[in-house]
mmCIF file with all atom_site columns, C-alpha atoms and ligand atoms in Angstrom:
data_model
loop_
_atom_site.group_PDB
_atom_site.id
_atom_site.type_symbol
_atom_site.label_atom_id
_atom_site.label_alt_id
_atom_site.label_comp_id
_atom_site.label_asym_id
_atom_site.label_entity_id
_atom_site.label_seq_id
_atom_site.pdbx_PDB_ins_code
_atom_site.Cartn_x
_atom_site.Cartn_y
_atom_site.Cartn_z
_atom_site.occupancy
_atom_site.B_iso_or_equiv
_atom_site.pdbx_formal_charge
_atom_site.auth_seq_id
_atom_site.auth_comp_id
_atom_site.auth_asym_id
_atom_site.auth_atom_id
_atom_site.pdbx_PDB_model_num
ATOM   1   C  CA  . MET A 1 1   ? -49.245 98.287  -33.602 1.00 0.00 ? 1   MET A CA  1
ATOM   2   C  CA  . VAL A 1 2   ? -49.502 100.603 -36.487 1.00 0.00 ? 2   VAL A CA  1
ATOM   3   C  CA  . ASP A 1 3   ? -52.790 100.769 -38.177 1.00 0.00 ? 3   ASP A CA  1
ATOM   4   C  CA  . CYS A 1 4   ? -52.188 99.981  -41.427 1.00 0.00 ? 4   CYS A CA  1
ATOM   5   C  CA  . LEU A 1 5   ? -54.351 98.659  -43.834 1.00 0.00 ? 5   LEU A CA  1
ATOM   6   C  CA  . PHE A 1 6   ? -52.311 96.148  -45.275 1.00 0.00 ? 6   PHE A CA  1
ATOM   7   C  CA  . CYS A 1 7   ? -51.423 94.737  -42.245 1.00 0.00 ? 7   CYS A CA  1
ATOM   8   C  CA  . LYS A 1 8   ? -54.860 94.144  -41.553 1.00 0.00 ? 8   LYS A CA  1
ATOM   9   C  CA  . ILE A 1 9   ? -55.030 92.354  -44.737 1.00 0.00 ? 9   ILE A CA  1
ATOM   10  C  CA  . ILE A 1 10  ? -52.107 90.087  -44.088 1.00 0.00 ? 10  ILE A CA  1
ATOM   11  C  CA  . ALA A 1 11  ? -53.605 89.384  -40.226 1.00 0.00 ? 11  ALA A CA  1
ATOM   12  C  CA  . GLY A 1 12  ? -57.069 88.628  -42.157 1.00 0.00 ? 12  GLY A CA  1
ATOM   13  C  CA  . THR A 1 13  ? -59.198 91.001  -40.532 1.00 0.00 ? 13  THR A CA  1
ATOM   14  C  CA  . ILE A 1 14  ? -59.898 92.844  -43.534 1.00 0.00 ? 14  ILE A CA  1
ATOM   15  C  CA  . PRO A 1 15  ? -60.627 90.448  -46.630 1.00 0.00 ? 15  PRO A CA  1
ATOM   16  C  CA  . SER A 1 16  ? -58.682 90.069  -49.401 1.00 0.00 ? 16  SER A CA  1
ATOM   17  C  CA  . SER A 1 17  ? -58.396 87.878  -52.765 1.00 0.00 ? 17  SER A CA  1
ATOM   18  C  CA  . LYS A 1 18  ? -55.165 85.643  -51.970 1.00 0.00 ? 18  LYS A CA  1
ATOM   19  C  CA  . VAL A 1 19  ? -52.794 85.083  -54.451 1.00 0.00 ? 19  VAL A CA  1
ATOM   20  C  CA  . TYR A 1 20  ? -50.010 83.238  -52.813 1.00 0.00 ? 20  TYR A CA  1
ATOM   21  C  CA  . GLU A 1 21  ? -48.431 83.597  -49.197 1.00 0.00 ? 21  GLU A CA  1
ATOM   22  C  CA  . ASP A 1 22  ? -45.112 82.237  -47.688 1.00 0.00 ? 22  ASP A CA  1
ATOM   23  C  CA  . GLU A 1 23  ? -43.408 83.111  -44.187 1.00 0.00 ? 23  GLU A CA  1
ATOM   24  C  CA  . GLN A 1 24  ? -42.311 86.785  -45.440 1.00 0.00 ? 24  GLN A CA  1
ATOM   25  C  CA  . THR A 1 25  ? -45.140 87.520  -48.007 1.00 0.00 ? 25  THR A CA  1
ATOM   26  C  CA  . TYR A 1 26  ? -48.438 87.901  -48.385 1.00 0.00 ? 26  TYR A CA  1
ATOM   27  C  CA  . ALA A 1 27  ? -49.958 88.488  -52.384 1.00 0.00 ? 27  ALA A CA  1
ATOM   28  C  CA  . PHE A 1 28  ? -53.527 89.409  -53.194 1.00 0.00 ? 28  PHE A CA  1
ATOM   29  C  CA  . ALA A 1 29  ? -55.673 91.146  -55.807 1.00 0.00 ? 29  ALA A CA  1
ATOM   30  C  CA  . ASP A 1 30  ? -55.748 94.593  -56.011 1.00 0.00 ? 30  ASP A CA  1
ATOM   31  C  CA  . ILE A 1 31  ? -59.104 96.339  -55.169 1.00 0.00 ? 31  ILE A CA  1
ATOM   32  C  CA  . ASN A 1 32  ? -59.205 98.572  -57.955 1.00 0.00 ? 32  ASN A CA  1
ATOM   33  C  CA  . PRO A 1 33  ? -57.379 96.571  -60.969 1.00 0.00 ? 33  PRO A CA  1
ATOM   34  C  CA  . GLN A 1 34  ? -55.416 98.939  -63.410 1.00 0.00 ? 34  GLN A CA  1
ATOM   35  C  CA  . ALA A 1 35  ? -54.822 95.875  -65.798 1.00 0.00 ? 35  ALA A CA  1
ATOM   36  C  CA  . PRO A 1 36  ? -56.077 92.226  -66.350 1.00 0.00 ? 36  PRO A CA  1
ATOM   37  C  CA  . THR A 1 37  ? -53.702 90.665  -63.671 1.00 0.00 ? 37  THR A CA  1
ATOM   38  C  CA  . HIS A 1 38  ? -53.237 93.379  -60.758 1.00 0.00 ? 38  HIS A CA  1
ATOM   39  C  CA  . VAL A 1 39  ? -51.555 91.866  -57.590 1.00 0.00 ? 39  VAL A CA  1
ATOM   40  C  CA  . LEU A 1 40  ? -50.304 93.321  -54.687 1.00 0.00 ? 40  LEU A CA  1
ATOM   41  C  CA  . ILE A 1 41  ? -47.046 91.844  -53.017 1.00 0.00 ? 41  ILE A CA  1
ATOM   42  C  CA  . VAL A 1 42  ? -46.589 92.820  -49.618 1.00 0.00 ? 42  VAL A CA  1
ATOM   43  C  CA  . PRO A 1 43  ? -43.558 91.822  -46.768 1.00 0.00 ? 43  PRO A CA  1
ATOM   44  C  CA  . ARG A 1 44  ? -45.753 90.479  -43.864 1.00 0.00 ? 44  ARG A CA  1
ATOM   45  C  CA  . LYS A 1 45  ? -43.452 92.877  -41.724 1.00 0.00 ? 45  LYS A CA  1
ATOM   46  C  CA  . HIS A 1 46  ? -44.657 96.516  -41.606 1.00 0.00 ? 46  HIS A CA  1
ATOM   47  C  CA  . ILE A 1 47  ? -42.325 98.845  -43.781 1.00 0.00 ? 47  ILE A CA  1
ATOM   48  C  CA  . ALA A 1 48  ? -43.921 101.741 -44.297 1.00 0.00 ? 48  ALA A CA  1
ATOM   49  C  CA  . SER A 1 49  ? -41.991 102.488 -47.835 1.00 0.00 ? 49  SER A CA  1
ATOM   50  C  CA  . LEU A 1 50  ? -39.195 101.925 -49.616 1.00 0.00 ? 50  LEU A CA  1
ATOM   51  C  CA  . ASP A 1 51  ? -37.776 104.858 -47.919 1.00 0.00 ? 51  ASP A CA  1
ATOM   52  C  CA  . HIS A 1 52  ? -38.024 103.145 -44.745 1.00 0.00 ? 52  HIS A CA  1
ATOM   53  C  CA  . ALA A 1 53  ? -36.517 99.983  -45.771 1.00 0.00 ? 53  ALA A CA  1
ATOM   54  C  CA  . ALA A 1 54  ? -33.277 99.239  -43.762 1.00 0.00 ? 54  ALA A CA  1
ATOM   55  C  CA  . PRO A 1 55  ? -30.271 97.033  -44.805 1.00 0.00 ? 55  PRO A CA  1
ATOM   56  C  CA  . GLU A 1 56  ? -31.966 93.902  -43.059 1.00 0.00 ? 56  GLU A CA  1
ATOM   57  C  CA  . ASP A 1 57  ? -34.973 94.283  -45.636 1.00 0.00 ? 57  ASP A CA  1
ATOM   58  C  CA  . ILE A 1 58  ? -32.704 93.970  -48.291 1.00 0.00 ? 58  ILE A CA  1
ATOM   59  C  CA  . ALA A 1 59  ? -33.706 90.147  -48.908 1.00 0.00 ? 59  ALA A CA  1
ATOM   60  C  CA  . ALA A 1 60  ? -37.161 90.360  -48.263 1.00 0.00 ? 60  ALA A CA  1
ATOM   61  C  CA  . LEU A 1 61  ? -37.442 93.164  -50.813 1.00 0.00 ? 61  LEU A CA  1
ATOM   62  C  CA  . GLY A 1 62  ? -35.177 90.982  -53.105 1.00 0.00 ? 62  GLY A CA  1
ATOM   63  C  CA  . HIS A 1 63  ? -37.804 88.128  -52.321 1.00 0.00 ? 63  HIS A CA  1
ATOM   64  C  CA  . LEU A 1 64  ? -40.987 90.245  -53.175 1.00 0.00 ? 64  LEU A CA  1
ATOM   65  C  CA  . HIS A 1 65  ? -39.617 90.442  -56.646 1.00 0.00 ? 65  HIS A CA  1
ATOM   66  C  CA  . THR A 1 66  ? -38.926 86.897  -57.386 1.00 0.00 ? 66  THR A CA  1
ATOM   67  C  CA  . VAL A 1 67  ? -42.092 86.172  -55.648 1.00 0.00 ? 67  VAL A CA  1
ATOM   68  C  CA  . ALA A 1 68  ? -43.597 88.521  -58.471 1.00 0.00 ? 68  ALA A CA  1
ATOM   69  C  CA  . ALA A 1 69  ? -41.868 86.769  -61.224 1.00 0.00 ? 69  ALA A CA  1
ATOM   70  C  CA  . ASP A 1 70  ? -43.257 83.562  -60.147 1.00 0.00 ? 70  ASP A CA  1
ATOM   71  C  CA  . ILE A 1 71  ? -46.913 84.637  -59.822 1.00 0.00 ? 71  ILE A CA  1
ATOM   72  C  CA  . ALA A 1 72  ? -46.460 86.253  -63.107 1.00 0.00 ? 72  ALA A CA  1
ATOM   73  C  CA  . ARG A 1 73  ? -45.273 82.734  -64.611 1.00 0.00 ? 73  ARG A CA  1
ATOM   74  C  CA  . GLY A 1 74  ? -48.281 81.167  -62.869 1.00 0.00 ? 74  GLY A CA  1
ATOM   75  C  CA  . GLN A 1 75  ? -50.857 83.577  -64.095 1.00 0.00 ? 75  GLN A CA  1
ATOM   76  C  CA  . GLY A 1 76  ? -49.113 83.104  -67.687 1.00 0.00 ? 76  GLY A CA  1
ATOM   77  C  CA  . LEU A 1 77  ? -47.589 86.502  -68.768 1.00 0.00 ? 77  LEU A CA  1
ATOM   78  C  CA  . ALA A 1 78  ? -45.201 85.234  -70.820 1.00 0.00 ? 78  ALA A CA  1
ATOM   79  C  CA  . ASN A 1 79  ? -45.495 88.501  -73.337 1.00 0.00 ? 79  ASN A CA  1
ATOM   80  C  CA  . GLY A 1 80  ? -44.231 90.510  -70.331 1.00 0.00 ? 80  GLY A CA  1
ATOM   81  C  CA  . TYR A 1 81  ? -45.337 92.411  -67.420 1.00 0.00 ? 81  TYR A CA  1
ATOM   82  C  CA  . ARG A 1 82  ? -44.463 95.211  -65.184 1.00 0.00 ? 82  ARG A CA  1
ATOM   83  C  CA  . THR A 1 83  ? -43.584 95.518  -61.379 1.00 0.00 ? 83  THR A CA  1
ATOM   84  C  CA  . VAL A 1 84  ? -43.900 98.804  -59.806 1.00 0.00 ? 84  VAL A CA  1
ATOM   85  C  CA  . ILE A 1 85  ? -43.350 100.176 -56.325 1.00 0.00 ? 85  ILE A CA  1
ATOM   86  C  CA  . ASN A 1 86  ? -44.525 103.905 -55.558 1.00 0.00 ? 86  ASN A CA  1
ATOM   87  C  CA  . THR A 1 87  ? -42.913 105.511 -52.646 1.00 0.00 ? 87  THR A CA  1
ATOM   88  C  CA  . GLY A 1 88  ? -44.061 109.108 -51.284 1.00 0.00 ? 88  GLY A CA  1
ATOM   89  C  CA  . GLU A 1 89  ? -46.644 111.353 -52.316 1.00 0.00 ? 89  GLU A CA  1
ATOM   90  C  CA  . ASP A 1 90  ? -44.729 112.092 -55.375 1.00 0.00 ? 90  ASP A CA  1
ATOM   91  C  CA  . GLY A 1 91  ? -44.432 108.469 -56.098 1.00 0.00 ? 91  GLY A CA  1
ATOM   92  C  CA  . GLY A 1 92  ? -48.456 108.205 -55.684 1.00 0.00 ? 92  GLY A CA  1
ATOM   93  C  CA  . GLN A 1 93  ? -47.711 106.020 -52.745 1.00 0.00 ? 93  GLN A CA  1
ATOM   94  C  CA  . THR A 1 94  ? -51.281 105.846 -51.176 1.00 0.00 ? 94  THR A CA  1
ATOM   95  C  CA  . VAL A 1 95  ? -51.013 102.874 -48.517 1.00 0.00 ? 95  VAL A CA  1
ATOM   96  C  CA  . ASP A 1 96  ? -47.932 103.106 -46.410 1.00 0.00 ? 96  ASP A CA  1
ATOM   97  C  CA  . HIS A 1 97  ? -46.823 99.632  -46.438 1.00 0.00 ? 97  HIS A CA  1
ATOM   98  C  CA  . LEU A 1 98  ? -44.448 98.675  -48.862 1.00 0.00 ? 98  LEU A CA  1
ATOM   99  C  CA  . HIS A 1 99  ? -45.827 97.045  -51.714 1.00 0.00 ? 99  HIS A CA  1
ATOM   100 C  CA  . VAL A 1 100 ? -44.866 95.710  -55.081 1.00 0.00 ? 100 VAL A CA  1
ATOM   101 C  CA  . HIS A 1 101 ? -47.734 96.071  -57.834 1.00 0.00 ? 101 HIS A CA  1
ATOM   102 C  CA  . LEU A 1 102 ? -47.577 93.437  -60.515 1.00 0.00 ? 102 LEU A CA  1
ATOM   103 C  CA  . LEU A 1 103 ? -49.323 94.547  -63.706 1.00 0.00 ? 103 LEU A CA  1
ATOM   104 C  CA  . GLY A 1 104 ? -49.775 92.292  -66.905 1.00 0.00 ? 104 GLY A CA  1
ATOM   105 C  CA  . GLY A 1 105 ? -52.070 91.183  -69.417 1.00 0.00 ? 105 GLY A CA  1
ATOM   106 C  CA  . ARG A 1 106 ? -52.164 93.832  -71.627 1.00 0.00 ? 106 ARG A CA  1
ATOM   107 C  CA  . SER A 1 107 ? -49.877 96.226  -73.402 1.00 0.00 ? 107 SER A CA  1
ATOM   108 C  CA  . LEU A 1 108 ? -48.578 98.694  -70.587 1.00 0.00 ? 108 LEU A CA  1
ATOM   109 C  CA  . HIS A 1 109 ? -47.491 102.514 -71.745 1.00 0.00 ? 109 HIS A CA  1
ATOM   110 C  CA  . TRP A 1 110 ? -44.171 104.195 -70.556 1.00 0.00 ? 110 TRP A CA  1
ATOM   111 C  CA  . PRO A 1 111 ? -43.502 106.506 -69.477 1.00 0.00 ? 111 PRO A CA  1
ATOM   112 C  CA  . PRO A 1 112 ? -46.257 106.315 -66.615 1.00 0.00 ? 112 PRO A CA  1
ATOM   113 C  CA  . GLY A 1 113 ? -48.449 109.631 -66.181 1.00 0.00 ? 113 GLY A CA  1
HETATM 114 P  P1  . AMP B 2 .   ? -50.298 102.875 -53.755 1.00 0.00 ? 1   AMP B P1  1
HETATM 115 O  O1  . AMP B 2 .   ? -50.953 103.636 -54.373 1.00 0.00 ? 1   AMP B O1  1
HETATM 116 O  O2  . AMP B 2 .   ? -49.222 102.344 -54.870 1.00 0.00 ? 1   AMP B O2  1
HETATM 117 O  O3  . AMP B 2 .   ? -50.005 102.899 -52.559 1.00 0.00 ? 1   AMP B O3  1
HETATM 118 O  O4  . AMP B 2 .   ? -50.847 101.097 -54.162 1.00 0.00 ? 1   AMP B O4  1
HETATM 119 C  C1  . AMP B 2 .   ? -52.329 101.037 -53.096 1.00 0.00 ? 1   AMP B C1  1
HETATM 120 C  C2  . AMP B 2 .   ? -53.088 99.985  -53.799 1.00 0.00 ? 1   AMP B C2  1
HETATM 121 O  O5  . AMP B 2 .   ? -53.848 99.273  -52.855 1.00 0.00 ? 1   AMP B O5  1
HETATM 122 C  C3  . AMP B 2 .   ? -53.726 100.569 -55.220 1.00 0.00 ? 1   AMP B C3  1
HETATM 123 O  O6  . AMP B 2 .   ? -53.613 99.944  -56.304 1.00 0.00 ? 1   AMP B O6  1
HETATM 124 C  C4  . AMP B 2 .   ? -55.315 100.439 -54.187 1.00 0.00 ? 1   AMP B C4  1
HETATM 125 O  O7  . AMP B 2 .   ? -56.272 99.968  -55.448 1.00 0.00 ? 1   AMP B O7  1
HETATM 126 C  C5  . AMP B 2 .   ? -54.942 98.964  -53.672 1.00 0.00 ? 1   AMP B C5  1
HETATM 127 N  N1  . AMP B 2 .   ? -55.940 98.802  -52.372 1.00 0.00 ? 1   AMP B N1  1
HETATM 128 C  C6  . AMP B 2 .   ? -56.604 99.778  -51.478 1.00 0.00 ? 1   AMP B C6  1
HETATM 129 N  N2  . AMP B 2 .   ? -57.003 99.129  -50.649 1.00 0.00 ? 1   AMP B N2  1
HETATM 130 C  C7  . AMP B 2 .   ? -57.298 97.614  -51.175 1.00 0.00 ? 1   AMP B C7  1
HETATM 131 C  C8  . AMP B 2 .   ? -57.814 96.781  -50.746 1.00 0.00 ? 1   AMP B C8  1
HETATM 132 N  N3  . AMP B 2 .   ? -58.905 96.549  -49.589 1.00 0.00 ? 1   AMP B N3  1
HETATM 133 N  N4  . AMP B 2 .   ? -57.693 95.440  -51.250 1.00 0.00 ? 1   AMP B N4  1
HETATM 134 C  C9  . AMP B 2 .   ? -56.926 95.161  -51.703 1.00 0.00 ? 1   AMP B C9  1
HETATM 135 N  N5  . AMP B 2 .   ? -55.999 96.385  -52.851 1.00 0.00 ? 1   AMP B N5  1
HETATM 136 C  C10 . AMP B 2 .   ? -56.365 97.415  -51.973 1.00 0.00 ? 1   AMP B C10 1
HETATM 137 ZN ZN1 . ZN  B 3 .   ? -48.842 97.658  -42.559 1.00 0.00 ? 2   ZN  B ZN1 1
#
């Protein structure tokens, strides 16, 4: 098994603040929130990054995004929100398990830094 922080969070061996879970997905609060709502939505399957996603992962990737929208609705983000996937070094990825950031609750700037 890969030595992976988010796999350990999914397995429950590292604690997290759960927001949502289903058969394919686990979502939890980011430990270093960049907005009033900052949730990470991850596939239970270890996929190192978007660059490692295979055709068989297409449905799971779509599901992560509809889960993000459901969480955003549940958290009252009616004014909008942002979903982000950081990929690789230049993309700012620091944990090598694919995840969607859901950010909301404040006005977000564009372009990002
Ligand atoms: P990224 O930089 O896109 O790979 O995002 C990784 C995110 O994981 C960062 O926003 C971190 O704050 C967050 N993070 C790191 N460790 C934990 C943890 N133990 N629990 C929750 N979030 C974490
Ligand atoms: Zn993992």
